[in-house]
Coordinates of C-alpha atoms and ligand atoms in Angstrom, one line a residue:
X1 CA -62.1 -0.3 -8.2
X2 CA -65.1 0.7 -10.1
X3 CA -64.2 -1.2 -12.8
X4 CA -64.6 -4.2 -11.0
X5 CA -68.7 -3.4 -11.9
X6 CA -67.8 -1.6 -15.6
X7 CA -65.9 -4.8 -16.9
X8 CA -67.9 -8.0 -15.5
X9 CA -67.6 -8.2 -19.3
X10 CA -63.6 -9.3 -18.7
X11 CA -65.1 -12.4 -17.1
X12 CA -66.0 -12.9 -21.3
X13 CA -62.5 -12.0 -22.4
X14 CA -63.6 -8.5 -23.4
X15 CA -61.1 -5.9 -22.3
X16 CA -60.1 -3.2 -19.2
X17 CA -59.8 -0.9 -22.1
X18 CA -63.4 -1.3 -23.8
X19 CA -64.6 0.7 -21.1
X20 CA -65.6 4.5 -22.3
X21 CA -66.8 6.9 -19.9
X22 CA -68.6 10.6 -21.8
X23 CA -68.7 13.4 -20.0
X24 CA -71.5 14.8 -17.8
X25 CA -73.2 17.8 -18.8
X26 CA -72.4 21.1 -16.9
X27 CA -74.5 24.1 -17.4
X28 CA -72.9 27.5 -16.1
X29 CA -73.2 29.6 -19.1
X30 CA -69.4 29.0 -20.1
X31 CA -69.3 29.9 -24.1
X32 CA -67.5 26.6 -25.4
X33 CA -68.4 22.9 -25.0
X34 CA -66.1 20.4 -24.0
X35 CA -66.9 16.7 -24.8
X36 CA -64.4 13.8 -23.5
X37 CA -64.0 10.1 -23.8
X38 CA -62.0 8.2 -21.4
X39 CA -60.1 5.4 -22.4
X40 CA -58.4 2.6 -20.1
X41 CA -57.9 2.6 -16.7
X42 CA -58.8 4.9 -14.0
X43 CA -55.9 7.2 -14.0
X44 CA -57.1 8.4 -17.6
X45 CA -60.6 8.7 -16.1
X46 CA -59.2 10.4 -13.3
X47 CA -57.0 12.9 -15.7
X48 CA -59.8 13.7 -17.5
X49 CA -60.9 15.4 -14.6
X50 CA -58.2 17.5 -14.3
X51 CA -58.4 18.1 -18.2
X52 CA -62.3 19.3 -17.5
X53 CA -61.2 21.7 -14.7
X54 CA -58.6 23.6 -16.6
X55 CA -60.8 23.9 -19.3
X56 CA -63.7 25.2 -16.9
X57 CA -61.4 27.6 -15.7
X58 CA -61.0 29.0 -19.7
X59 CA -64.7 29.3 -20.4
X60 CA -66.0 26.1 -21.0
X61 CA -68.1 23.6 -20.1
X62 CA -68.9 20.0 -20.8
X63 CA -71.0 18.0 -22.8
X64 CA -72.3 14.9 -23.1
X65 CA -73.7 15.5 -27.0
X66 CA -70.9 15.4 -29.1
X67 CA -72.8 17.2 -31.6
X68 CA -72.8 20.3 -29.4
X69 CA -68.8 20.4 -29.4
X70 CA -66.8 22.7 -29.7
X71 CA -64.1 20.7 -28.7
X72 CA -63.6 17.0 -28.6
X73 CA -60.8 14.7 -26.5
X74 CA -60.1 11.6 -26.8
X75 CA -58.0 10.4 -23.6
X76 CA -56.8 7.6 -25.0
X77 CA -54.7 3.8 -24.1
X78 CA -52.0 2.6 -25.2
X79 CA -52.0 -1.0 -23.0
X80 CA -52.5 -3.5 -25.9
X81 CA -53.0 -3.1 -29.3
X82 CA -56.5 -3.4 -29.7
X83 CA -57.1 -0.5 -27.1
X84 CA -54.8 2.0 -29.8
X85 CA -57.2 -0.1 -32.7
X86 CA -60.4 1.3 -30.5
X87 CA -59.4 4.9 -30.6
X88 CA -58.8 4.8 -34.1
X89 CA -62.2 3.2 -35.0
X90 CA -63.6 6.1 -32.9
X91 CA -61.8 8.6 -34.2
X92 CA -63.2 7.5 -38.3
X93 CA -66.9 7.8 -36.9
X94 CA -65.9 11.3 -35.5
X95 CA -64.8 11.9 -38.8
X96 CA -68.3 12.3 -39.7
X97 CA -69.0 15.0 -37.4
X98 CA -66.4 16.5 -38.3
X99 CA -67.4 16.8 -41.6
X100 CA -70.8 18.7 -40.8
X101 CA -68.9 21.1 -38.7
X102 CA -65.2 21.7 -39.6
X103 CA -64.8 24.2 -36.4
X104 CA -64.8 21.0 -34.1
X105 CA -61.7 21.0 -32.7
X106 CA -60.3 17.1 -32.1
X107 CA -57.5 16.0 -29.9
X108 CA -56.3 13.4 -28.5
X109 CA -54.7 12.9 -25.0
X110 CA -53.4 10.4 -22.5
X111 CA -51.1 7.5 -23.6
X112 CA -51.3 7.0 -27.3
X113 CA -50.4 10.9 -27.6
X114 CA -47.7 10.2 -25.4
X115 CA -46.7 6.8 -27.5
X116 CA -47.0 8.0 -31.3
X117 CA -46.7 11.8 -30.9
X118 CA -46.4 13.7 -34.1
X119 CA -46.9 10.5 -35.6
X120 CA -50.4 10.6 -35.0
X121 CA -51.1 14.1 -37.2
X122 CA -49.9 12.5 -39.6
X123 CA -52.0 9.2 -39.5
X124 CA -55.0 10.7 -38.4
X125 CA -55.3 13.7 -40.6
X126 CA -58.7 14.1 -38.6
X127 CA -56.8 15.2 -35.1
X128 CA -55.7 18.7 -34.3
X129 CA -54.1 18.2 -31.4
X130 CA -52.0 15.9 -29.2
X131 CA -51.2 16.2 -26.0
X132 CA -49.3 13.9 -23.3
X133 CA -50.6 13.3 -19.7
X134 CA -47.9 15.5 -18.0
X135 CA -48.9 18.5 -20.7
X136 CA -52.6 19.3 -19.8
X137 CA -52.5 22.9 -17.7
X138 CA -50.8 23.8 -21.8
X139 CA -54.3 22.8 -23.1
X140 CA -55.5 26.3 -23.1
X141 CA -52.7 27.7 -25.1
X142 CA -52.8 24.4 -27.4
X143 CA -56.1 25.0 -27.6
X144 CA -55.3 28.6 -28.7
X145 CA -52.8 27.3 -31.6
X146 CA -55.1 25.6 -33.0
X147 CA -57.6 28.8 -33.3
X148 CA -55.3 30.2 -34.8
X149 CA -55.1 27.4 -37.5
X150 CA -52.1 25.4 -36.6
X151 CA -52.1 22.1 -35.4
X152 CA -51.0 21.7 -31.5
X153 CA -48.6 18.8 -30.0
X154 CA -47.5 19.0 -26.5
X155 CA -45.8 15.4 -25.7
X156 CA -43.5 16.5 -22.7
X157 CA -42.9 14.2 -20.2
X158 CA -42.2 15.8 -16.6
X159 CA -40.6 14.8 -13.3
X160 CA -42.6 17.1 -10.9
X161 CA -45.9 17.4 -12.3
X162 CA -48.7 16.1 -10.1
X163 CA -51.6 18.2 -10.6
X164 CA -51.7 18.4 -6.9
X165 CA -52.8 21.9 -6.4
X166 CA -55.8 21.7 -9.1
X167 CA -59.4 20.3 -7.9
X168 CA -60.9 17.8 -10.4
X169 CA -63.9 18.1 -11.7
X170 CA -66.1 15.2 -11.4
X171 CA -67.7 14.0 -14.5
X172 CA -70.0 10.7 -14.2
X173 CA -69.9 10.9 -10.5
X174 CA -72.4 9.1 -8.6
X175 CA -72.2 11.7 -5.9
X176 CA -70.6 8.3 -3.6
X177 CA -67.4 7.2 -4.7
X178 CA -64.5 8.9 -6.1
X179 CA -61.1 8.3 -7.7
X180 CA -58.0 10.2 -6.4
X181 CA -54.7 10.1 -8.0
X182 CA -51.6 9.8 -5.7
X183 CA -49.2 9.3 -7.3
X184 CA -48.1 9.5 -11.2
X185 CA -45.6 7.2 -13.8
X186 CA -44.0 4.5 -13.3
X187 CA -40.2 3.3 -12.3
X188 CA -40.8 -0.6 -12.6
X189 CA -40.2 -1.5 -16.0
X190 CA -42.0 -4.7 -16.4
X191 CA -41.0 -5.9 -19.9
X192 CA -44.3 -6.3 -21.6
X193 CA -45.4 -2.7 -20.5
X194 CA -45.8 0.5 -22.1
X195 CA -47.1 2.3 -19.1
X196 CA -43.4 3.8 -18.7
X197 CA -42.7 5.3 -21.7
X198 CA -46.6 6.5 -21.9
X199 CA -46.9 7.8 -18.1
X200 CA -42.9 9.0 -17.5
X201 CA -41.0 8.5 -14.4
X202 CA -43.1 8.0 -11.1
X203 CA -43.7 10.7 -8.5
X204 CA -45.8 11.1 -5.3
X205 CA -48.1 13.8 -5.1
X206 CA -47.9 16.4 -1.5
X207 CA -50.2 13.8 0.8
X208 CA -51.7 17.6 2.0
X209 CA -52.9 17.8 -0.8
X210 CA -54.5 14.5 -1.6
X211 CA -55.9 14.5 2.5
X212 CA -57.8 18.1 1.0
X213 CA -59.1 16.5 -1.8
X214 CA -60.6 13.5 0.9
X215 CA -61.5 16.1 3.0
X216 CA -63.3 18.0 0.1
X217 CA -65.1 15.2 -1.1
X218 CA -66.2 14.0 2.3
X219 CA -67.8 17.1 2.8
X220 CA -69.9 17.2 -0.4
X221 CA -71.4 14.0 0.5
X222 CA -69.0 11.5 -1.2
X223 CA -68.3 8.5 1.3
X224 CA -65.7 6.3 -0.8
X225 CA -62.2 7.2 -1.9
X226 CA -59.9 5.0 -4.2
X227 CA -56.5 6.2 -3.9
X228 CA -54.2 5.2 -7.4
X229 CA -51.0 4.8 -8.6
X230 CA -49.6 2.5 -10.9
X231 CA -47.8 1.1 -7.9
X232 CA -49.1 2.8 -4.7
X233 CA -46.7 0.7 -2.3
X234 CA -44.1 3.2 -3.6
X235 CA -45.6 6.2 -2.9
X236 CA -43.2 8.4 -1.1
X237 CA -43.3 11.7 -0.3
X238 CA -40.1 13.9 1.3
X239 CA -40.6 16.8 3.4
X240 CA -40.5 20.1 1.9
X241 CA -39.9 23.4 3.7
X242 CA -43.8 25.0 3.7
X243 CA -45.2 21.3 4.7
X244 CA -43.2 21.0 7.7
X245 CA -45.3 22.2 9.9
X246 CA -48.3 20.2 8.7
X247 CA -46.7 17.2 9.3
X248 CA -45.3 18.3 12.5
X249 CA -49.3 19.2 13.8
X250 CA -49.9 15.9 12.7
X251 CA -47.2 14.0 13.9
X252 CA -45.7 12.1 10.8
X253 CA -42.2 11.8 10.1
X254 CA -40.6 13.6 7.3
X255 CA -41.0 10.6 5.0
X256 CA -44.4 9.3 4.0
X257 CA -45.0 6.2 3.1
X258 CA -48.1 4.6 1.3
X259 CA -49.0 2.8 5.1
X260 CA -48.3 6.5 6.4
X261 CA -50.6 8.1 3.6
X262 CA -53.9 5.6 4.0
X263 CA -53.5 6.4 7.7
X264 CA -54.1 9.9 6.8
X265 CA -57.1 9.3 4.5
X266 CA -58.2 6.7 7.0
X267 CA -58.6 9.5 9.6
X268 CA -60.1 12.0 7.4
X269 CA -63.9 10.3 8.9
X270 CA -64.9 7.2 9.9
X271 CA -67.5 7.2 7.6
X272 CA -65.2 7.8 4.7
X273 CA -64.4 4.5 3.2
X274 CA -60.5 4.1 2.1
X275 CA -60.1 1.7 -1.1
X276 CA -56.8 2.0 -3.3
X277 CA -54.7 0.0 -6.8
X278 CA -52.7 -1.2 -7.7
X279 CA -50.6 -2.8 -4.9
X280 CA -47.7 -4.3 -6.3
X281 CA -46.5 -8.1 -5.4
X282 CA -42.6 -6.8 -5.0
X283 CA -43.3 -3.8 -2.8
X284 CA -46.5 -4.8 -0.8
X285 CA -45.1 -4.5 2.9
X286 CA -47.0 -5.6 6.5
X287 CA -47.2 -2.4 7.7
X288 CA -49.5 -1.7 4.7
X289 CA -51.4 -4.8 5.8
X290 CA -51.8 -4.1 9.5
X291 CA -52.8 -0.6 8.8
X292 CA -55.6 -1.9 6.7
X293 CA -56.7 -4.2 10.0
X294 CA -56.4 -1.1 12.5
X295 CA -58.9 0.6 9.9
X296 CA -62.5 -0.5 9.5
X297 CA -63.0 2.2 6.9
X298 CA -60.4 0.6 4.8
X299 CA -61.8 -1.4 2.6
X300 CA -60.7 -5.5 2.9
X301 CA -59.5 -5.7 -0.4
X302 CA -56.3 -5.9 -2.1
X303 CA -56.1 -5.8 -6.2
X304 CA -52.5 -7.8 -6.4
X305 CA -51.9 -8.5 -9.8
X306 CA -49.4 -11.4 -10.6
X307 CA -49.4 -11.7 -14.3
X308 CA -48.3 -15.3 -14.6
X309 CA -48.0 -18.3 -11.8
X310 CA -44.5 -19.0 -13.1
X311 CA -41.1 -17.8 -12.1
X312 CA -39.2 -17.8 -15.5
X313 CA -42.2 -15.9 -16.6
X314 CA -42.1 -13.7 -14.4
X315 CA -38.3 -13.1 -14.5
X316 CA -38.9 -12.2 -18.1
X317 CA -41.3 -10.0 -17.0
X318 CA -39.0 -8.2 -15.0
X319 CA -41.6 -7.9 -12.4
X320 CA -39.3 -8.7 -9.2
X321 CA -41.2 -11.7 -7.7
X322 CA -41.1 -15.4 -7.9
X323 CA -44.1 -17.7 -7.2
X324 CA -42.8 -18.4 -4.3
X325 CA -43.0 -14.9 -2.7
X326 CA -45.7 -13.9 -4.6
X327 CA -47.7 -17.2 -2.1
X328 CA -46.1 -16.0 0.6
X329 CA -47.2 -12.1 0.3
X330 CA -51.3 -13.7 -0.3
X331 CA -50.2 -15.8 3.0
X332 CA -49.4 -12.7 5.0
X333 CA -52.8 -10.6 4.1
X334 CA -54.9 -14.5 5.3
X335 CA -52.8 -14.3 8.2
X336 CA -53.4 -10.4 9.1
X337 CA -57.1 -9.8 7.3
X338 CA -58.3 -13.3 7.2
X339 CA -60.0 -15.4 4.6
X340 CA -62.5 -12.8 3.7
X341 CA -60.5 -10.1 2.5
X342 CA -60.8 -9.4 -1.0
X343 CA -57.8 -10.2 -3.7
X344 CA -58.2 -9.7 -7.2
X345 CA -55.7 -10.0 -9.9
X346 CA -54.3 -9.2 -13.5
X347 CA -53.0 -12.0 -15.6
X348 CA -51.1 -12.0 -19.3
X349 CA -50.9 -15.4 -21.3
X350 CA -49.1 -16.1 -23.8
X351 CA -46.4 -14.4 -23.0
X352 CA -42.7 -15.0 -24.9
X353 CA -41.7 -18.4 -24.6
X354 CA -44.5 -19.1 -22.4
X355 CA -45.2 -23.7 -22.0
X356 CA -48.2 -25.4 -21.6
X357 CA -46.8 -26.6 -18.3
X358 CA -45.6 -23.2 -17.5
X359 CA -49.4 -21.8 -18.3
X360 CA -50.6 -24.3 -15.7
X361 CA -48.7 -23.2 -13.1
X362 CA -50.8 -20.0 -13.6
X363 CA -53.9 -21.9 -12.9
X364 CA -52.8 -24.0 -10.2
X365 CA -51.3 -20.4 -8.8
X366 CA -55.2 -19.1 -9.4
X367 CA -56.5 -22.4 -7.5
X368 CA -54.8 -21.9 -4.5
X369 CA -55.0 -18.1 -4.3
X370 CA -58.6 -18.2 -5.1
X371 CA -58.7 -15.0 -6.5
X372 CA -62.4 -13.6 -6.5
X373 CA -61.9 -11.1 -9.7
X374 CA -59.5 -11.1 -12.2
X375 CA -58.7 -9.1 -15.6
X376 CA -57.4 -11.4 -18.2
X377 CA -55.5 -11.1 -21.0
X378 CA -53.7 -12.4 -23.7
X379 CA -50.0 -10.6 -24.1
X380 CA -50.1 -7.8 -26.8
X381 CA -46.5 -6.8 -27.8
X382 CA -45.8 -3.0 -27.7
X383 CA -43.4 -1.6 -30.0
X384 CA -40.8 -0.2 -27.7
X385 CA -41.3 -2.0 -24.5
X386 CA -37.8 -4.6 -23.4
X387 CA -40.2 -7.4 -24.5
X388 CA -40.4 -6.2 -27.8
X389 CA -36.7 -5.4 -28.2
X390 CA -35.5 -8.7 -26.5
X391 CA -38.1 -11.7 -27.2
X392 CA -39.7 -12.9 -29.9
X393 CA -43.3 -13.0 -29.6
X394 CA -43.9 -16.5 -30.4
X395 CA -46.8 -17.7 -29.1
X396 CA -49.3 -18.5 -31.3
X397 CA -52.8 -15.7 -30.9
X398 CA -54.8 -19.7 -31.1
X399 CA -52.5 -20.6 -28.1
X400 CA -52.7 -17.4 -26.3
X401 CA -56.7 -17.5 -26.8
X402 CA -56.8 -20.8 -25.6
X403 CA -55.1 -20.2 -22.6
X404 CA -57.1 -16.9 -21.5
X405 CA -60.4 -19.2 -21.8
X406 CA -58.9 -21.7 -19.4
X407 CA -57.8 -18.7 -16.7
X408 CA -61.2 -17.2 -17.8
X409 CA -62.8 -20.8 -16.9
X410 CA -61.5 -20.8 -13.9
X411 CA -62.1 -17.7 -12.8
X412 CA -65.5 -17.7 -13.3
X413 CA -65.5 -20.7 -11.6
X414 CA -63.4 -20.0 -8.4
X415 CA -65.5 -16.0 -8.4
X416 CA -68.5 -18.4 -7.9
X417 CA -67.0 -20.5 -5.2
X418 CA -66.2 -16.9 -2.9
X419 CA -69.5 -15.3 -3.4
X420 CA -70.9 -18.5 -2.5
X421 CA -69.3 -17.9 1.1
X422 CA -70.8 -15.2 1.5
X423 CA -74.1 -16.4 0.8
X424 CA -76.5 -16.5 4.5
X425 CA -74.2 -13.6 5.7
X426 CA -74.8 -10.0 6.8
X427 CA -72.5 -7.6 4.6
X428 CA -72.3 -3.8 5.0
X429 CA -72.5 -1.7 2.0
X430 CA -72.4 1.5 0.9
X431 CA -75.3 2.3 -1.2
X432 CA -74.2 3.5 -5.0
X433 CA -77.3 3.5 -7.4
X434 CA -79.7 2.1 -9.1
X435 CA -79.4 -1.7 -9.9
X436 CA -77.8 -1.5 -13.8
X437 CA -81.2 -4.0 -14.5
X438 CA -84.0 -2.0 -12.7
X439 CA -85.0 0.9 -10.5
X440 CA -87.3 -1.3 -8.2
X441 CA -83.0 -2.4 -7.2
X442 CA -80.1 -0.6 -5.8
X443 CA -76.3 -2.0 -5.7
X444 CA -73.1 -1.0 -3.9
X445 CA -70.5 -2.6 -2.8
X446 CA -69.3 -4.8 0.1
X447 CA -65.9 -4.0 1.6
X448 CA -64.6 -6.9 -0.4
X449 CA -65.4 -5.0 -3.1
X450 CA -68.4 -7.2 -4.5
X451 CA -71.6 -5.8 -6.1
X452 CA -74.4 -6.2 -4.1
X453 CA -77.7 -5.9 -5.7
X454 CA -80.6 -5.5 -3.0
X455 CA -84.5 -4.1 -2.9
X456 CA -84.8 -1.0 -3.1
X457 CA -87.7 0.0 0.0
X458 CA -86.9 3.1 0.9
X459 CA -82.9 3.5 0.8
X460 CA -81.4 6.0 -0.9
X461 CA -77.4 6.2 -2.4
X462 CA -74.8 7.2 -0.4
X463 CA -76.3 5.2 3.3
X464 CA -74.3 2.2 4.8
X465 CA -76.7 -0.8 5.4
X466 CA -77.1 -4.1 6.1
X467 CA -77.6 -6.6 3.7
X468 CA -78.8 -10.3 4.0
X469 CA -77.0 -11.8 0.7
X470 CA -79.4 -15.2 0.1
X471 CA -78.1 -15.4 -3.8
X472 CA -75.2 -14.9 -5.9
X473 CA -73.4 -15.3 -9.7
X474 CA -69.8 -15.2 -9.8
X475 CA -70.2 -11.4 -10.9
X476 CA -72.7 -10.1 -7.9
X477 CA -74.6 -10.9 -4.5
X478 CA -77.9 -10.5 -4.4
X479 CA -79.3 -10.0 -1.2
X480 CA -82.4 -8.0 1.1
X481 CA -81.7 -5.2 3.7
X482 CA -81.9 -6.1 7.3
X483 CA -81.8 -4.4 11.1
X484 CA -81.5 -0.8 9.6
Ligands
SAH501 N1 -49.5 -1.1 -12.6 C1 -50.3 -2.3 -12.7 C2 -50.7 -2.6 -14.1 C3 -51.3 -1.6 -15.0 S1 -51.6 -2.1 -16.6 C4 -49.5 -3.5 -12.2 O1 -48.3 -3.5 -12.2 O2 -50.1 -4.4 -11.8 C5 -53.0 -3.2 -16.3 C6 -52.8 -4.6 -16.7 O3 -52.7 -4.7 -18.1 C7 -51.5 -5.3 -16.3 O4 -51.6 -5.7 -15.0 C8 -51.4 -6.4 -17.2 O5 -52.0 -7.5 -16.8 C9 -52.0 -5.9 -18.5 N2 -51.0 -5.6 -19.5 C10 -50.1 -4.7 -19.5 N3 -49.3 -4.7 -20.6 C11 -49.8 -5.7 -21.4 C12 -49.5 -6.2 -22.6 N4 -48.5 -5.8 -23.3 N5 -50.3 -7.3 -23.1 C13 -51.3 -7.7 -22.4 N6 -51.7 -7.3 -21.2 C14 -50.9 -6.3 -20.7
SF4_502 FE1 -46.5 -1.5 -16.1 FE2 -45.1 -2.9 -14.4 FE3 -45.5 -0.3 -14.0 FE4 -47.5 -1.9 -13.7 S1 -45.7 -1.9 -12.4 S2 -47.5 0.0 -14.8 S3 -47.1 -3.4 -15.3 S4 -44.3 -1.2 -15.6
F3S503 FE1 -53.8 2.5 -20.6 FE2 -52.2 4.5 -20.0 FE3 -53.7 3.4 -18.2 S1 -51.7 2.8 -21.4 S2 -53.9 1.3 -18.8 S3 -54.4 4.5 -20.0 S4 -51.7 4.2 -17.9

C-alpha cells in the first residue's frame, strides 16, 4: 500500500484521508485542461485514473496548475467527518479562482457526491457538477450540460459497472508501482461505515481484464502491482460465454476466486511483484495464504484490519469476527508465512458504548499481534450508516482522543520493536525514488512492505537489490546496498 509511506503522519493521529494526490501534467496538444485532487484511499486515486482517461479521450489533458483549468475535480471522501470538512475547506480556497475565471468548471466526484448528491449544489453554490463513482464514462456529456449553462448531477449507483475495459491513465506514477482495481462496492455492512451507501453493491471485475492491465504495465517497465477492493477475499468472478475459452487455455475453473486471481497476476512475470488490500478478517481463507507462500513475487504482507480487540465491539460492528477468530486467522498466516510476514491493521476507538476495559482489550489484541503499521482512528458517526440509526454515539471526543493516543503509543512502539528485527539483515527491494529527505538517497520497499531508505551509488528506480538494513525508526529502515 503506498500509503503506508504517504501517511507515516497517521503514526501522529493525522488522517488516511489528509492525503491529496494533483495531477501530473500531460502535454499532447489536447484543447482543455483537466486538474484533479484525490481524496481518501486508493480506490479514489485509482478512479481518478479512469476519470483522466475518459476525459483524454474527449480532448483534454491534465494539469497540475490549477490556474490553467479548465476543469477542476475534486474526488472526494466521505469516511469520517473531517475528511467531508477537508473538501469543503478546499473547495472555499477554489472559490477564489473561481472568481478570476468564472469559465472554470468545478465538480466534485467520488463519495461525498455519492453521499449528499443534489444536496451539495445547493451548499456549495461554487460546484457545477456532481458525479458518483459508478457515473464517470457520463462525465463527457455532464461535462457538456454544464457548457451549456446548467448544472450536472449524475449520482447513479450501478451493479455491473467495473470500468474493466478502459485503460487508466497514470497520474503521479513513479514509473514502478501501480494500483489496480479488482473489484468495486461493498456487501459487508459494517455499522460504522459509509463505504456502502457511497461505493454501492460489490462486484468483481473480468480477471482478463485485470491480468491485461498486469500485463500492460509489466511491459512499460512497472514491476509492482497492488490489487484492491474493499474486501478482496470476495472477489469472485463467474464465467461468461466469450471468456470461456480464456479460462479454458489457462486451466481455471469457471469460478475465480481471489487465491485463483493472485495466481494469475502472480504468473504474469516473476519479476512482477503482487501486493493487494484490504483482506478482510471474516473472509481471509488458507488457500489465499498458501498461494502467497508458493509465490516469491507476492509480497509477505497482509493489511488485516480489526477495528477493535473486543467481541461485543465488534458484534456491534457487524464485522463477522470475534477476537477469538480474528487470533486464530494472524495464527494461521505465522504458521504458513512465518514471523516475518508483514500485518498491518485499521483500528476505530471510541466506538458506541465502547469501556475502558473493553478499549484495553484492543491493546493487549495489538500486543500480541504485533502489528508493524497501523491507521488509527477515533469513530466519526456517518449520518445514515446502522450505527447512526441504532446507537448513540456516546463516547466522549476527550475519551475517544485519549484512547487513539494510547493505540497510537503503542504502535509506535511495537512498529519500533519489528523493524528492530530486521536490523543486521539482508532485505530485497524494489527500488522506487528518491529518498523524500535527499537525492544523495533512494527508498523502496521490502516485501514486508517497509520503506527502506539506502545510498544512492549508482542504482536507479525500478532495480531489485540487496540491502544491508544497520538502522531503523518505527516508520523506516535505513540501510546500504550489498552483493549487487
Ligand atoms: N474495507 C476496509 C476498510 C475501508 S475504510 C475494511 O473493511 O477493513 C478504512 C478504514 O477507515 C476502516 O478500516 C476503519 O478503520 C476506518 N473507518 C471507517 N469508517 C469509520 C468511521 N465511521 N469512523 C472512524 N473510522 C472509520
Ligand atoms: Fe466498510 Fe466494512 Fe465494507 Fe470495509 S468491509 S468498506 S469497513 S462496510
Ligand atoms: Fe473514502 Fe470512499 Fe475510499 S469514503 S475511504 S474514498 S471508498
Amino acid at each position: 500500500m503506498e500509503s503506508l509511506i504517504e501517511d507515516l503522519s497517521v503514526l501522529d493521529g493525522s488522517e488516511q484521508c489528509e492525503t491529496i494526490k494533483v495531477t501530473q501534467d500531460q502535454h499532447t496538444g489536447k484543447k482543455r485542461k483537466l486538474y484533479i485532487e484525490s481524496y481518501g484511499c486508493q480506490m479514489n486515486f485509482s478512479d481518478s485514473e479512469i476519470v483522466a482517461s475518459i476525459l483524454h479521450k474527449e480532448g483534454f489533458d491534465t494539469t497540475s496548475d490549477i490556474a490553467l483549468a479548465d476543469v477542476v475535480f475534486l474526488n472526494t471522501c466521505s469516511i469520517r467527518e473531517k475528511a467531508e470538512q477537508t473538501v469543503r475547506k478546499r473547495l472555499a480556497q477554489i472559490n477564489t479562482h473561481k472568481k478570476q475565471r468564472p469559465e472554470m468548471l468545478v465538480g466534485v466526484l467520488g463519495c461525498m457526491a455519492e453521499r449528499l448528491k443534489t444536496k451539495l449544489l445547493e451548499e456549495e453554490k461554487i460546484v457545477d457538477l456532481v458525479a458518483g463513482p459508478d457515473a464517470y464514462r457520463d462525465l463527457p456529456a455532464l461535462i457538456a450540460q454544464v457548457d451549456e449553462g446548467q448544472k450536472a448531477v449524475n449520482t447513479f449507483l450501478s451493479r455491473e459497472e467495473t470500468y474493466a475495459d478502459i485503460s487508466p491513465v497514470r497520474l503521479n506514477s513513479n514509473g514502478v508501482t501501480a494500483f489496480i482495481s479488482i473489484m468495486r462496492g461493498c456487501d459487508n455492512m459494517c455499522t460504522f461505515c459509509v463505504v456502502p451507501f457511497t461505493r454501492g453493491r460489490e462486484r468483481s471485475r473480468d480477471p482478463h481484464s485485470i491480468v491485461a492491465e498486469a500485463v500492460d504495465l509489466f511491459n512499460h517497465g512497472y514491476r509492482e502491482v497492488t490489487l484492491l477492493g474493499q474486501n478482496v477475499d470476495s472477489y469472485k468472478w463467474s464465467e461468461e460465454e466469450n471468456n470461456k475459452a480464456y479460462l479454458e487455455r489457462k486451466g481455471i475453473e469457471n469460478v475465480v476466486n481471489f487465491a485463483g486471481l493472485l495466481e494469475m497476476v502472480a504468473q504474469v512475470s516473476p519479476l512482477l511483484r503482487v501486493r493487494f488490500s484490504t483482506s478482510h478478517p471474516k473472509d481471509i481463507t488458507d488457500e489465499v495464504l498458501h498461494t502467497m507462500a508458493r509465490h516469491e513475487n507476492i509480497c509477505k504482507n497482509i493489511h488485516l484490519p480489526v477495528q477493535s480487540g473486543n467481541s461485543r465491539i465488534l458484534d456491534m460492528m457487524g464485522r463477522g469476527y470475534t477476537r477469538e477468530w480474528y487470533l486464530q486467522r494472524v495464527q494461521r498466516i505465522r504458521e504458513i508465512l512465518g514471523e516475518d510476514c508483514g500485518i498491518t491493521s485499521d483500528m476505530i476507538t471510541g466506538f458506541c458504548t465502547e469501556t475502558d476495559e473493553e478499549h484495553r482489550e484492543t491493546l493487549s489484541l495489538m500486543e500480541y499481534v504485533k502489528y508493524d503499521f497501523a491507521f488509527m482512528f477515533f469513530y466519526s458517526e456517518r449520518p445514515g450508516t446502522l450505527a447512526a440509526k441504532k446507537f448513540v454515539d456516546d463516547i466522549p471526543e476527550e475519551i475517544k482522543k485519549r484512547r487513539l493516543q494510547e493505540i497510537i503509543q503503542l504502535q509506535t512502539e511495537l512498529s519500533l520493536k519489528r523493524n528492530q528485527r530486521d536490523v543486521g539483515k539482508v532485505h530485497q527491494v524494489l527500488i522506487e525514488g528518491y529518498s523524500r529527505k535527499s537525492e544523495d538517497f533512494l527508498q523502496g520497499r521490502n516485501t514486508a512492505n517497509k520503506v527502506v531508505v539506502f545510498p544512492k551509488e549508482n542504482f536507479e528506480k525500478g532495480q531489485y537489490i540487496n540491502v544491508l538494513v544497520h538502522d531503523c525508526t518505527a516508520a523506516t529502515l535505513l540501510g546500504k546496498a550489498v552483493n549487487n
